[in-house]
Amino acid sequence: MSATSGQGLPVDSGDGTRAVRAGLPEPVKHEPTLPGPVFAAHFHLPGEVTGPYGYGRDDNPTWTLLERAIGELEAPGQDDAETLVFASGMAAISSVLFSQLRAGDAVVMPSDGYQALPLVRTQLEAYGIEVRTAPTGDDAQLDVLDGAKLLWIETPSNPGLDVCDVRRLAEAAHARGALVAVDNTLATPLGQRPLELGADFSVASGTKQLTGHGDVLLGYVAGRDAEAMAAVRRWRKIVGAIAGPMEAWLAHRSIATLQLRVDRQNATALTLAEALREHPEVTGLRYPGLPGDPSRKVASQQMRRFGCVVSFTLPTRARADRFLDALRLVDDATSFGGVRSTAERRGRWGGDAVPDGFIRFSVGAEDPEDLVSDVLRALDESSR
């Protein structure tokens, strides 16, 4: 008999089945399948403080269902795994870093990760924490692990799309006494499961492809170590970086279509990357699922899907801006993972070591033929 999780689902259920059923409560006659958001700052709590819900900064029934849903995607069948949701991806990232590290500790972080990480580094160093950095590619963080308390991995990296070997890095870090956190935002739990690869924490911005509609700010942390997760929970309570009940409900509602969206977006991303590979002005093309990509070998060993983001470089800043202006089906916007395709010249923000003409392209759910045609037309028109 197969092991079960969630609503009695076999652990080996398909991703679509799991996404549709994830986190749902047991059915009750005349009650909705997914209960609506619970808006409550406080709950009836006579007598002694017992039970799960007492005050809205500590817990909320809407969070509980969402946390269960995400946990069933990140760690199916792992009853010792816990998930906590936060107000944003950065709130989730901060909760791990600042709950696990103390003055005098050392942390290893990617030098090519999310552009807000340099801000985090400044704050960590202000608290007396040593920050070491190395690129994601070629598992370069191995060289600076000795004596570290925490290894922070981002794979695929944002925006460069390099990939590192999570199993190898986790084994090396644990052998040196370090905890391991993996930013799983770009992959999503349908792309890879860091806890199964040996990580202690899987952290992500649910703002991106997990919810997929560009209308929710959300983050989460999943982990198996009870003591470490208790510290993360305590940090959430102290800082108050909590998800709103409406955002949590919208996120849970959106997860039901995750597999449909991810499969469409990932397939179109590969189609777009293959088309861009033939264009003479496109350089530095990256997509982990593209045959010949430097990350393809490692990615194929640990990822089940390769993400919806394609990156490439056009010759100049002006050329990139003209390309973005010429697109008709693609919004010039930041973030990624939404059902509507977006693209941006990433260098406009600063903080990323990328060329002026570097484009981060987030593939949406449009018809592949329409999207590729629009991109190729915009490339041709903007070259004049």
CSV table of C-alpha atoms in Angstrom, one decimal, residues 30-350:
chain,number,residue,atom,x,y,z
A,30,HIS,CA,-22.6,22.3,3.0
A,31,GLU,CA,-19.1,23.7,3.6
A,32,PRO,CA,-16.9,25.1,0.8
A,33,THR,CA,-14.2,22.9,-0.6
A,34,LEU,CA,-11.7,25.7,0.2
A,35,PRO,CA,-12.9,27.8,3.1
A,36,GLY,CA,-12.8,31.5,2.6
A,37,PRO,CA,-10.2,33.7,4.3
A,38,VAL,CA,-10.4,34.2,8.1
A,39,PHE,CA,-10.1,37.9,9.0
A,40,ALA,CA,-9.4,37.9,12.7
A,41,ALA,CA,-6.9,39.8,14.9
A,42,HIS,CA,-8.1,37.7,17.9
A,43,PHE,CA,-10.1,34.6,18.6
A,44,HIS,CA,-12.3,33.5,21.5
A,45,LEU,CA,-9.9,32.3,24.1
A,46,PRO,CA,-11.5,31.8,27.5
A,47,GLY,CA,-9.5,30.3,30.4
A,48,GLU,CA,-6.1,28.7,29.8
A,49,VAL,CA,-4.2,29.4,26.6
A,50,THR,CA,-4.6,26.2,24.6
A,51,GLY,CA,-5.3,25.3,21.0
A,52,PRO,CA,-3.8,26.7,17.8
A,53,TYR,CA,-5.5,30.1,17.4
A,54,GLY,CA,-5.4,32.9,19.9
A,55,TYR,CA,-3.9,36.0,18.3
A,56,GLY,CA,-3.6,36.9,14.6
A,57,ARG,CA,0.1,37.5,14.6
A,58,ASP,CA,0.8,33.9,15.8
A,59,ASP,CA,-1.5,31.8,13.6
A,60,ASN,CA,-4.5,31.9,11.3
A,61,PRO,CA,-6.6,29.1,9.9
A,62,THR,CA,-6.1,30.4,6.4
A,63,TRP,CA,-2.4,30.2,6.8
A,64,THR,CA,-2.7,26.7,8.2
A,65,LEU,CA,-4.3,25.4,5.0
A,66,LEU,CA,-1.8,27.2,2.7
A,67,GLU,CA,1.1,26.0,4.8
A,68,ARG,CA,-0.2,22.5,4.5
A,69,ALA,CA,-0.6,22.8,0.8
A,70,ILE,CA,2.9,24.1,0.2
A,71,GLY,CA,4.3,21.4,2.5
A,72,GLU,CA,2.6,18.7,0.4
A,73,LEU,CA,4.3,20.1,-2.7
A,74,GLU,CA,7.8,20.7,-1.2
A,75,ALA,CA,8.0,17.5,0.9
A,76,PRO,CA,5.3,15.0,0.0
A,77,GLY,CA,5.1,12.1,2.6
A,78,GLN,CA,7.6,13.8,4.9
A,79,ASP,CA,5.6,14.1,8.1
A,80,ASP,CA,8.4,15.8,9.9
A,81,ALA,CA,8.5,18.8,7.5
A,82,GLU,CA,7.0,22.1,8.5
A,83,THR,CA,6.1,25.1,6.4
A,84,LEU,CA,5.6,28.7,7.5
A,85,VAL,CA,4.3,31.5,5.3
A,86,PHE,CA,5.4,35.1,5.3
A,87,ALA,CA,4.4,38.5,4.0
A,88,SER,CA,7.0,38.3,1.1
A,89,GLY,CA,9.9,36.4,-0.2
A,90,MET,CA,12.3,38.7,1.5
A,91,ALA,CA,10.6,38.3,4.8
A,92,ALA,CA,11.1,34.5,4.4
A,93,ILE,CA,14.7,34.9,3.4
A,94,SER,CA,15.3,37.3,6.4
A,95,SER,CA,13.7,34.9,8.8
A,96,VAL,CA,16.1,32.1,8.1
A,97,LEU,CA,19.2,34.3,8.0
A,98,PHE,CA,18.5,36.3,11.1
A,99,SER,CA,17.0,33.4,13.2
A,100,GLN,CA,19.9,31.0,12.6
A,101,LEU,CA,22.9,33.4,12.6
A,102,ARG,CA,24.6,35.2,15.5
A,103,ALA,CA,27.5,37.7,15.9
A,104,GLY,CA,30.7,35.9,15.1
A,105,ASP,CA,29.1,33.3,12.7
A,106,ALA,CA,29.9,33.1,9.1
A,107,VAL,CA,27.5,32.6,6.2
A,108,VAL,CA,28.2,31.7,2.6
A,109,MET,CA,26.0,33.3,0.0
A,110,PRO,CA,26.0,33.5,-3.8
A,111,SER,CA,27.7,36.4,-5.4
A,112,ASP,CA,25.3,36.2,-8.4
A,113,GLY,CA,22.0,35.8,-6.6
A,114,TYR,CA,18.9,38.0,-6.2
A,115,GLN,CA,19.8,41.7,-6.3
A,116,ALA,CA,18.5,42.4,-2.8
A,117,LEU,CA,21.1,40.1,-1.3
A,118,PRO,CA,23.8,42.8,-1.1
A,119,LEU,CA,21.4,44.8,1.1
A,120,VAL,CA,21.0,41.7,3.3
A,121,ARG,CA,24.8,41.4,3.4
A,122,THR,CA,25.2,44.9,4.7
A,123,GLN,CA,22.8,44.2,7.5
A,124,LEU,CA,24.3,40.9,8.4
A,125,GLU,CA,27.8,42.5,8.6
A,126,ALA,CA,26.4,45.3,10.8
A,127,TYR,CA,25.4,42.6,13.2
A,128,GLY,CA,28.9,41.2,13.3
A,129,ILE,CA,28.2,38.2,11.0
A,130,GLU,CA,30.9,37.3,8.4
A,131,VAL,CA,29.5,37.1,4.8
A,132,ARG,CA,31.5,35.1,2.2
A,133,THR,CA,30.4,35.0,-1.4
A,134,ALA,CA,31.1,32.8,-4.4
A,135,PRO,CA,29.4,32.3,-7.8
A,136,THR,CA,26.7,29.6,-8.2
A,137,GLY,CA,28.2,27.9,-11.2
A,138,ASP,CA,30.7,25.0,-10.8
A,139,ASP,CA,29.8,24.7,-7.1
A,140,ALA,CA,32.2,27.5,-6.3
A,141,GLN,CA,30.7,27.9,-2.8
A,142,LEU,CA,32.5,24.7,-1.8
A,143,ASP,CA,35.8,26.6,-1.6
A,144,VAL,CA,34.6,29.0,1.2
A,145,LEU,CA,32.6,26.6,3.4
A,146,ASP,CA,35.0,25.9,6.1
A,147,GLY,CA,33.8,27.3,9.5
A,148,ALA,CA,30.5,28.6,8.1
A,149,LYS,CA,27.3,28.2,10.1
A,150,LEU,CA,25.0,28.5,7.1
A,151,LEU,CA,25.2,27.9,3.3
A,152,TRP,CA,22.7,29.9,1.2
A,153,ILE,CA,22.1,28.5,-2.3
A,154,GLU,CA,20.1,30.0,-5.1
A,155,THR,CA,19.6,27.6,-7.9
A,156,PRO,CA,18.9,28.4,-10.7
A,157,SER,CA,20.4,31.8,-9.9
A,158,ASN,CA,18.5,35.0,-10.6
A,159,PRO,CA,19.0,36.4,-13.1
A,160,GLY,CA,22.0,34.5,-14.6
A,161,LEU,CA,20.4,31.0,-14.5
A,162,ASP,CA,23.4,29.2,-13.3
A,163,VAL,CA,22.8,25.9,-11.4
A,164,CYS,CA,24.8,24.2,-8.7
A,165,ASP,CA,24.7,20.6,-7.4
A,166,VAL,CA,22.5,20.8,-4.3
A,167,ARG,CA,23.3,17.3,-3.1
A,168,ARG,CA,27.0,17.8,-3.3
A,169,LEU,CA,26.9,21.2,-1.6
A,170,ALA,CA,24.6,20.0,1.1
A,171,GLU,CA,26.7,16.9,1.9
A,172,ALA,CA,29.8,19.1,2.1
A,173,ALA,CA,28.2,21.7,4.3
A,174,HIS,CA,26.8,19.2,6.7
A,175,ALA,CA,30.2,17.5,7.0
A,176,ARG,CA,31.5,20.9,8.1
A,177,GLY,CA,28.6,21.4,10.5
A,178,ALA,CA,26.8,24.0,8.5
A,179,LEU,CA,23.0,24.3,7.8
A,180,VAL,CA,21.9,24.6,4.2
A,181,ALA,CA,19.1,26.8,2.8
A,182,VAL,CA,18.0,26.7,-0.9
A,183,ASP,CA,16.1,29.6,-2.6
A,184,ASN,CA,13.6,27.5,-4.6
A,185,THR,CA,11.8,30.5,-6.1
A,186,LEU,CA,12.7,30.1,-9.7
A,187,ALA,CA,12.3,26.3,-9.8
A,188,THR,CA,9.1,26.0,-7.7
A,189,PRO,CA,8.4,22.7,-5.8
A,190,LEU,CA,7.3,21.2,-9.1
A,191,GLY,CA,10.8,21.9,-10.5
A,192,GLN,CA,12.9,20.7,-7.6
A,193,ARG,CA,12.5,19.7,-4.0
A,194,PRO,CA,15.5,20.9,-2.0
A,195,LEU,CA,14.6,19.0,1.2
A,196,GLU,CA,14.8,15.8,-0.7
A,197,LEU,CA,18.2,16.9,-2.1
A,198,GLY,CA,19.5,17.3,1.5
A,199,ALA,CA,18.8,20.9,2.3
A,200,ASP,CA,17.6,22.0,5.7
A,201,PHE,CA,15.4,24.8,4.4
A,202,SER,CA,13.6,25.4,1.2
A,203,VAL,CA,12.8,29.1,0.9
A,204,ALA,CA,10.9,30.9,-1.8
A,205,SER,CA,9.0,34.0,-2.9
A,206,GLY,CA,5.5,32.8,-3.5
A,207,THR,CA,5.0,36.1,-5.3
A,208,LYS,CA,6.4,34.5,-8.4
A,209,GLN,CA,5.3,31.3,-10.3
A,210,LEU,CA,3.9,29.6,-7.2
A,211,THR,CA,0.9,32.0,-7.2
A,212,GLY,CA,1.5,33.1,-10.8
A,213,HIS,CA,-0.9,36.0,-11.3
A,214,GLY,CA,1.2,38.9,-10.2
A,215,ASP,CA,-1.4,39.9,-7.6
A,216,VAL,CA,0.0,38.5,-4.3
A,217,LEU,CA,3.1,39.2,-2.2
A,218,LEU,CA,4.1,36.1,-0.3
A,219,GLY,CA,7.0,34.0,1.0
A,220,TYR,CA,7.5,30.7,2.7
A,221,VAL,CA,10.1,28.6,4.5
A,222,ALA,CA,9.8,24.8,4.6
A,223,GLY,CA,12.1,22.7,6.8
A,224,ARG,CA,12.4,19.4,8.7
A,225,ASP,CA,14.5,20.4,11.7
A,226,ALA,CA,12.1,21.2,14.5
A,227,GLU,CA,14.5,23.3,16.5
A,228,ALA,CA,15.5,25.4,13.5
A,229,MET,CA,11.9,25.9,12.3
A,230,ALA,CA,10.9,26.9,15.8
A,231,ALA,CA,13.5,29.7,15.6
A,232,VAL,CA,12.1,30.7,12.2
A,233,ARG,CA,8.6,30.8,13.7
A,234,ARG,CA,9.8,32.8,16.6
A,235,TRP,CA,11.4,35.3,14.3
A,236,ARG,CA,8.1,35.7,12.3
A,237,LYS,CA,6.3,36.5,15.6
A,238,ILE,CA,8.9,39.0,16.8
A,239,VAL,CA,9.1,40.8,13.5
A,240,GLY,CA,5.4,40.5,12.6
A,241,ALA,CA,6.2,39.7,8.9
A,242,ILE,CA,2.9,37.8,8.5
A,243,ALA,CA,0.9,37.1,5.4
A,244,GLY,CA,-2.5,38.7,5.2
A,245,PRO,CA,-5.4,36.2,5.2
A,246,MET,CA,-6.7,37.4,1.8
A,247,GLU,CA,-3.2,37.0,0.3
A,248,ALA,CA,-2.9,33.5,1.8
A,249,TRP,CA,-6.3,32.5,0.4
A,250,LEU,CA,-5.5,33.8,-3.0
A,251,ALA,CA,-2.2,31.9,-3.0
A,252,HIS,CA,-3.9,28.7,-2.0
A,253,ARG,CA,-6.5,29.2,-4.7
A,254,SER,CA,-3.8,29.8,-7.3
A,255,ILE,CA,-1.8,26.7,-6.4
A,256,ALA,CA,-4.6,24.5,-7.9
A,257,THR,CA,-3.4,25.6,-11.4
A,258,LEU,CA,0.3,25.4,-10.7
A,259,GLN,CA,1.0,22.3,-12.6
A,260,LEU,CA,-1.0,23.5,-15.6
A,261,ARG,CA,0.8,26.9,-15.6
A,262,VAL,CA,4.3,25.5,-15.0
A,263,ASP,CA,4.1,22.9,-17.7
A,264,ARG,CA,2.8,25.4,-20.3
A,265,GLN,CA,5.3,28.1,-19.3
A,266,ASN,CA,8.3,25.7,-19.1
A,267,ALA,CA,7.6,24.2,-22.5
A,268,THR,CA,7.2,27.6,-24.1
A,269,ALA,CA,10.4,28.8,-22.4
A,270,LEU,CA,12.3,26.0,-24.1
A,271,THR,CA,10.7,26.8,-27.4
A,272,LEU,CA,11.6,30.5,-27.1
A,273,ALA,CA,15.2,29.7,-26.1
A,274,GLU,CA,15.5,27.4,-29.1
A,275,ALA,CA,14.3,30.3,-31.4
A,276,LEU,CA,16.6,32.8,-29.8
A,277,ARG,CA,19.6,30.5,-30.2
A,278,GLU,CA,19.3,31.1,-34.0
A,279,HIS,CA,19.2,34.9,-33.8
A,280,PRO,CA,22.5,36.6,-34.8
A,281,GLU,CA,22.3,39.5,-32.3
A,282,VAL,CA,21.5,37.4,-29.3
A,283,THR,CA,24.4,36.5,-27.1
A,284,GLY,CA,24.8,34.9,-23.6
A,285,LEU,CA,21.6,32.9,-24.0
A,286,ARG,CA,20.7,30.9,-20.9
A,287,TYR,CA,18.0,28.4,-20.1
A,288,PRO,CA,18.8,25.4,-17.9
A,289,GLY,CA,16.6,23.1,-20.0
A,290,LEU,CA,18.2,24.0,-23.3
A,291,PRO,CA,20.5,21.3,-24.7
A,292,GLY,CA,24.1,22.7,-24.6
A,293,ASP,CA,23.4,25.1,-21.8
A,294,PRO,CA,26.3,25.1,-19.3
A,295,SER,CA,23.8,24.2,-16.5
A,296,ARG,CA,21.9,21.5,-18.4
A,297,LYS,CA,23.8,18.4,-17.0
A,298,VAL,CA,23.5,19.3,-13.3
A,299,ALA,CA,20.0,20.7,-13.7
A,300,SER,CA,18.8,17.5,-15.3
A,301,GLN,CA,20.1,15.5,-12.3
A,302,GLN,CA,18.1,17.4,-9.7
A,303,MET,CA,15.3,19.3,-11.5
A,304,ARG,CA,12.1,17.9,-12.9
A,305,ARG,CA,11.2,21.1,-14.7
A,306,PHE,CA,13.6,23.9,-15.7
A,307,GLY,CA,11.6,27.1,-15.0
A,308,CYS,CA,10.0,29.9,-17.0
A,309,VAL,CA,12.8,32.4,-17.2
A,310,VAL,CA,15.1,32.8,-20.2
A,311,SER,CA,18.0,35.3,-20.2
A,312,PHE,CA,20.0,36.8,-23.0
A,313,THR,CA,22.0,39.8,-24.0
A,314,LEU,CA,21.5,42.3,-26.8
A,315,PRO,CA,24.4,44.4,-28.0
A,316,THR,CA,23.7,47.7,-26.2
A,317,ARG,CA,21.4,49.3,-23.7
A,318,ALA,CA,19.6,51.3,-26.4
A,319,ARG,CA,19.1,48.1,-28.5
A,320,ALA,CA,17.6,46.3,-25.5
A,321,ASP,CA,15.3,49.3,-24.8
A,322,ARG,CA,14.1,49.4,-28.4
A,323,PHE,CA,13.4,45.6,-28.3
A,324,LEU,CA,11.3,46.0,-25.1
A,325,ASP,CA,9.4,48.9,-26.6
A,326,ALA,CA,8.6,46.9,-29.7
A,327,LEU,CA,7.1,43.9,-27.9
A,328,ARG,CA,3.3,43.7,-28.1
A,329,LEU,CA,2.4,40.6,-26.0
A,330,VAL,CA,5.0,41.2,-23.3
A,331,ASP,CA,4.9,43.7,-20.5
A,332,ASP,CA,8.0,45.6,-19.5
A,333,ALA,CA,7.9,44.7,-15.8
A,334,THR,CA,10.0,43.2,-13.1
A,335,SER,CA,9.4,40.0,-11.2
A,336,PHE,CA,8.7,36.7,-13.0
A,337,GLY,CA,6.5,33.6,-13.1
A,338,GLY,CA,3.2,35.3,-14.1
A,339,VAL,CA,0.7,34.0,-16.6
A,340,ARG,CA,1.4,37.1,-18.7
A,341,SER,CA,4.9,37.3,-20.1
A,342,THR,CA,7.2,40.0,-18.9
A,343,ALA,CA,10.7,41.2,-19.7
A,344,GLU,CA,13.0,43.8,-18.5
A,345,ARG,CA,16.5,45.2,-19.0
A,346,ARG,CA,17.8,43.9,-15.7
A,347,GLY,CA,20.6,46.4,-15.4
A,348,ARG,CA,18.2,49.3,-14.8
A,349,TRP,CA,17.9,48.3,-11.1
A,350,GLY,CA,21.6,48.1,-10.3
